[in-house]
Amino acid sequence: MANLKGSKPLPPYVSYRTFLNFLLGLQEAIPSRLDRSFWGDKWSGSTGTQLMSALRFLGLADAEGMPREKLRRLVDARGEDRTLILRQITLEGYQFVFNSSADPESLTYAQLEELFHNSFKVADDVVRKCIKFFLGLAEDADISISPFVTKKSRVGRSGTGTKKIQKKIIPRTASHVLIPDNTMKVPDNSDMDRVLLGKFPTFDPAWTDEVKVKWFEAFDVLLKKVSKA
């Protein structure tokens, strides 16, 4: 897919993971031309076409699919050298972002979308794919991008748009604390001290406030029942 404003291809909108796998495969050998006979048995027609478009946009291959020296250096690079090459590729390829009036480190997701829309007349779903690739490349290039963009992108990938309902966790009281309900009865002829000792553990100041409250509430219930009896 070409840019309707000119002959320059669109920014990459293939999966960034696919792009990395493609580069990994080139470590074995780089052909003299990256044509369909080379990648056709590895990638589908649409994916292969998107990969070639990405290589041309990033200056890694020419219009005929001939690999450029920059691609060879990127494939062979490791560590910091690879990061520096990716940074150069990113800054050169996405000048419409880095040379705009919007600060890449503080712009919003909507502003970034506008930059892609204003430079390339494409549908919204394609712009979102372009942005995902851009963010993956910028991260590997160690280029800081606005958290308002990166957080928005992560939310979009991890959710379906519905609000996640968190399950309310109710702290449990100590398992050895007996809290009688209204159906429990104290034997009529029981000695109150014996009943209380049999029904309750020794009060422990180390308990949580919630357990202490439950202990006193249960104690009060039994007192009332004993007094009524």
CSV table of C-alpha atoms in Angstrom, one decimal:
chain,number,residue,atom,x,y,z
A,1,MET,CA,0.0,0.0,0.0
A,2,ALA,CA,1.5,3.3,-1.1
A,3,ASN,CA,1.0,6.8,0.4
A,4,LEU,CA,-1.7,8.5,-1.6
A,5,LYS,CA,0.2,11.8,-1.3
A,6,GLY,CA,3.2,10.5,-3.1
A,7,SER,CA,5.4,7.5,-4.0
A,8,LYS,CA,6.8,7.0,-0.5
A,9,PRO,CA,5.5,3.9,1.1
A,10,LEU,CA,3.5,3.9,4.3
A,11,PRO,CA,5.2,3.6,7.7
A,12,PRO,CA,5.4,-0.1,8.6
A,13,TYR,CA,2.2,-1.7,9.7
A,14,VAL,CA,3.3,-5.3,9.8
A,15,SER,CA,3.6,-6.9,13.2
A,16,TYR,CA,6.8,-5.7,14.8
A,17,ARG,CA,7.4,-9.3,16.0
A,18,THR,CA,7.2,-10.5,12.4
A,19,PHE,CA,9.7,-7.9,11.4
A,20,LEU,CA,12.2,-9.0,14.1
A,21,ASN,CA,11.8,-12.6,13.1
A,22,PHE,CA,12.5,-11.6,9.5
A,23,LEU,CA,15.7,-9.9,10.6
A,24,LEU,CA,16.6,-13.0,12.6
A,25,GLY,CA,16.2,-15.2,9.5
A,26,LEU,CA,18.6,-12.9,7.6
A,27,GLN,CA,21.4,-13.8,10.0
A,28,GLU,CA,21.9,-17.0,8.1
A,29,ALA,CA,22.4,-15.2,4.8
A,30,ILE,CA,21.2,-12.1,3.0
A,31,PRO,CA,20.2,-12.6,-0.6
A,32,SER,CA,21.2,-10.2,-3.3
A,33,ARG,CA,17.5,-9.3,-3.8
A,34,LEU,CA,14.6,-9.6,-1.3
A,35,ASP,CA,12.0,-10.8,-3.7
A,36,ARG,CA,9.0,-13.2,-3.4
A,37,SER,CA,11.1,-16.2,-4.4
A,38,PHE,CA,13.1,-15.6,-1.2
A,39,TRP,CA,10.4,-14.9,1.3
A,40,GLY,CA,7.4,-16.6,-0.4
A,41,ASP,CA,7.9,-19.9,1.4
A,42,LYS,CA,8.2,-18.3,4.8
A,43,TRP,CA,5.5,-15.6,4.7
A,44,SER,CA,2.1,-15.2,3.2
A,45,GLY,CA,1.7,-12.8,0.2
A,46,SER,CA,0.2,-10.0,2.3
A,47,THR,CA,2.8,-10.3,5.2
A,48,GLY,CA,5.7,-10.5,2.8
A,49,THR,CA,4.5,-7.4,0.9
A,50,GLN,CA,4.1,-5.5,4.2
A,51,LEU,CA,7.6,-6.6,5.2
A,52,MET,CA,9.1,-5.3,2.0
A,53,SER,CA,7.2,-2.0,2.4
A,54,ALA,CA,8.6,-1.7,5.9
A,55,LEU,CA,12.2,-2.3,4.7
A,56,ARG,CA,11.8,0.4,2.0
A,57,PHE,CA,10.3,2.9,4.4
A,58,LEU,CA,13.1,2.4,6.9
A,59,GLY,CA,15.8,2.7,4.2
A,60,LEU,CA,16.9,-0.9,4.6
A,61,ALA,CA,16.1,-1.9,1.0
A,62,ASP,CA,15.6,0.1,-2.2
A,63,ALA,CA,12.5,0.1,-4.4
A,64,GLU,CA,13.7,-3.0,-6.3
A,65,GLY,CA,14.1,-5.0,-3.1
A,66,MET,CA,17.9,-4.7,-3.1
A,67,PRO,CA,19.2,-4.8,0.5
A,68,ARG,CA,21.2,-1.7,1.5
A,69,GLU,CA,24.3,-1.6,3.6
A,70,LYS,CA,22.3,-0.4,6.6
A,71,LEU,CA,20.4,-3.7,6.6
A,72,ARG,CA,23.5,-5.7,6.6
A,73,ARG,CA,24.9,-3.7,9.5
A,74,LEU,CA,21.7,-4.1,11.4
A,75,VAL,CA,21.6,-7.9,10.9
A,76,ASP,CA,25.2,-8.3,12.1
A,77,ALA,CA,25.0,-5.8,15.0
A,78,ARG,CA,24.6,-6.8,18.6
A,79,GLY,CA,24.1,-5.0,21.9
A,80,GLU,CA,24.7,-1.3,21.9
A,81,ASP,CA,25.7,-1.2,18.3
A,82,ARG,CA,22.3,-2.6,17.3
A,83,THR,CA,20.5,-0.1,19.5
A,84,LEU,CA,22.4,2.8,17.8
A,85,ILE,CA,21.5,1.6,14.3
A,86,LEU,CA,17.9,1.2,15.3
A,87,ARG,CA,17.9,4.7,16.8
A,88,GLN,CA,19.3,6.1,13.5
A,89,ILE,CA,16.7,4.2,11.5
A,90,THR,CA,13.9,5.4,13.7
A,91,LEU,CA,14.8,9.0,13.8
A,92,GLU,CA,15.3,9.2,10.0
A,93,GLY,CA,12.2,7.2,9.1
A,94,TYR,CA,9.8,9.0,11.5
A,95,GLN,CA,10.9,12.6,11.0
A,96,PHE,CA,7.3,13.6,10.7
A,97,VAL,CA,7.0,12.6,14.4
A,98,PHE,CA,10.3,13.8,15.8
A,99,ASN,CA,10.5,17.1,13.8
A,100,SER,CA,6.9,18.0,14.5
A,101,SER,CA,5.8,20.7,17.0
A,102,ALA,CA,4.5,18.0,19.4
A,103,ASP,CA,7.1,16.7,21.9
A,104,PRO,CA,7.4,12.9,21.4
A,105,GLU,CA,8.0,12.6,25.2
A,106,SER,CA,4.8,14.3,26.2
A,107,LEU,CA,2.3,14.1,23.3
A,108,THR,CA,-1.0,12.2,23.6
A,109,TYR,CA,-2.1,9.2,21.7
A,110,ALA,CA,-4.6,11.3,19.7
A,111,GLN,CA,-1.8,13.7,18.8
A,112,LEU,CA,0.4,10.9,17.5
A,113,GLU,CA,-2.6,9.5,15.5
A,114,GLU,CA,-3.0,13.0,14.0
A,115,LEU,CA,0.6,13.1,12.9
A,116,PHE,CA,0.2,9.8,11.0
A,117,HIS,CA,-3.1,10.9,9.6
A,118,ASN,CA,-1.8,14.2,8.4
A,119,SER,CA,1.3,12.7,6.7
A,120,PHE,CA,-0.4,9.6,5.3
A,121,LYS,CA,-4.0,9.3,4.3
A,122,VAL,CA,-4.9,5.9,5.7
A,123,ALA,CA,-7.7,4.3,7.7
A,124,ASP,CA,-7.8,4.4,11.5
A,125,ASP,CA,-7.1,0.6,11.8
A,126,VAL,CA,-4.0,0.9,9.7
A,127,VAL,CA,-2.8,3.9,11.8
A,128,ARG,CA,-3.1,1.9,14.9
A,129,LYS,CA,-1.0,-0.9,13.4
A,130,CYS,CA,1.6,1.8,12.3
A,131,ILE,CA,1.7,3.1,15.8
A,132,LYS,CA,2.2,-0.3,17.3
A,133,PHE,CA,5.2,-1.0,15.0
A,134,PHE,CA,6.6,2.5,15.7
A,135,LEU,CA,6.4,2.0,19.5
A,136,GLY,CA,8.1,-1.4,19.3
A,137,LEU,CA,10.9,0.0,17.2
A,138,ALA,CA,11.3,3.1,19.4
A,139,GLU,CA,11.6,0.8,22.5
A,140,ASP,CA,14.3,-1.3,20.9
A,141,ALA,CA,16.1,1.9,19.8
A,142,ASP,CA,16.0,3.2,23.4
A,143,ILE,CA,14.0,6.3,22.4
A,144,SER,CA,11.7,7.8,25.0
A,145,ILE,CA,8.1,8.1,23.9
A,146,SER,CA,5.3,9.8,25.9
A,147,PRO,CA,3.7,7.6,28.6
A,148,PHE,CA,0.4,8.9,27.4
A,149,VAL,CA,1.0,7.0,24.2
A,150,THR,CA,2.6,3.9,25.6
A,151,LYS,CA,0.0,3.4,28.3
A,152,LYS,CA,-2.8,3.8,25.9
A,153,SER,CA,-1.2,1.3,23.5
A,154,ARG,CA,-0.8,-1.3,26.3
A,155,VAL,CA,-4.4,-0.9,27.4
A,156,GLY,CA,-5.6,-1.4,23.8
A,157,ARG,CA,-3.6,-4.6,23.5
A,158,SER,CA,-4.5,-6.1,26.8
A,159,GLY,CA,-8.3,-5.4,27.0
A,160,THR,CA,-11.5,-5.7,25.0
A,161,GLY,CA,-12.7,-2.2,26.0
A,162,THR,CA,-14.8,-3.4,28.9
A,163,LYS,CA,-13.9,-2.3,32.4
A,164,LYS,CA,-12.4,-5.0,34.5
A,165,ILE,CA,-14.4,-5.7,37.7
A,166,GLN,CA,-12.2,-6.4,40.6
A,167,LYS,CA,-13.3,-9.0,43.1
A,168,LYS,CA,-13.7,-7.6,46.6
A,169,ILE,CA,-11.7,-9.5,49.0
A,170,ILE,CA,-13.1,-9.7,52.5
A,171,PRO,CA,-10.5,-10.3,55.2
A,172,ARG,CA,-11.1,-13.6,57.0
A,173,THR,CA,-11.2,-13.7,60.8
A,174,ALA,CA,-9.0,-16.1,62.7
A,175,SER,CA,-10.3,-19.7,62.2
A,176,HIS,CA,-10.3,-20.5,65.9
A,177,VAL,CA,-12.6,-17.6,66.9
A,178,LEU,CA,-16.2,-18.8,67.4
A,179,ILE,CA,-18.8,-16.2,66.6
A,180,PRO,CA,-22.2,-17.5,67.7
A,181,ASP,CA,-25.4,-16.6,65.8
A,182,ASN,CA,-28.9,-16.0,67.1
A,183,THR,CA,-29.8,-19.7,66.9
A,184,MET,CA,-27.1,-20.8,69.4
A,185,LYS,CA,-28.3,-21.6,72.9
A,186,VAL,CA,-26.5,-21.7,76.2
A,187,PRO,CA,-27.6,-24.5,78.4
A,188,ASP,CA,-29.8,-23.3,81.2
A,189,ASN,CA,-27.9,-24.9,84.0
A,190,SER,CA,-24.4,-24.1,82.7
A,191,ASP,CA,-22.1,-22.0,84.7
A,192,MET,CA,-21.5,-18.7,82.8
A,193,ASP,CA,-17.7,-18.8,83.4
A,194,ARG,CA,-17.5,-22.4,82.1
A,195,VAL,CA,-19.6,-21.5,79.0
A,196,LEU,CA,-17.4,-18.5,78.2
A,197,LEU,CA,-14.2,-20.4,78.6
A,198,GLY,CA,-15.5,-23.2,76.4
A,199,LYS,CA,-16.8,-20.9,73.6
A,200,PHE,CA,-14.0,-18.4,73.4
A,201,PRO,CA,-10.2,-18.5,73.1
A,202,THR,CA,-8.1,-16.4,75.3
A,203,PHE,CA,-8.1,-12.8,74.2
A,204,ASP,CA,-5.0,-12.0,72.3
A,205,PRO,CA,-3.9,-8.3,72.0
A,206,ALA,CA,-2.0,-9.2,68.8
A,207,TRP,CA,-5.1,-9.9,66.9
A,208,THR,CA,-6.2,-7.6,64.1
A,209,ASP,CA,-8.7,-4.9,65.0
A,210,GLU,CA,-11.4,-6.8,63.0
A,211,VAL,CA,-10.9,-10.0,65.0
A,212,LYS,CA,-11.0,-8.1,68.2
A,213,VAL,CA,-14.3,-6.5,67.3
A,214,LYS,CA,-15.8,-9.8,66.3
A,215,TRP,CA,-14.6,-11.3,69.6
A,216,PHE,CA,-16.3,-8.6,71.7
A,217,GLU,CA,-19.4,-8.7,69.6
A,218,ALA,CA,-19.8,-12.5,70.2
A,219,PHE,CA,-18.9,-12.1,73.8
A,220,ASP,CA,-21.7,-9.5,74.2
A,221,VAL,CA,-24.2,-11.9,72.4
A,222,LEU,CA,-23.5,-14.7,74.9
A,223,LEU,CA,-23.8,-12.3,77.8
A,224,LYS,CA,-27.2,-11.2,76.7
A,225,LYS,CA,-28.4,-14.8,76.2
A,226,VAL,CA,-27.1,-15.9,79.6
A,227,SER,CA,-28.9,-12.9,81.3
A,228,LYS,CA,-32.2,-13.8,79.5
A,229,ALA,CA,-31.8,-17.5,80.5
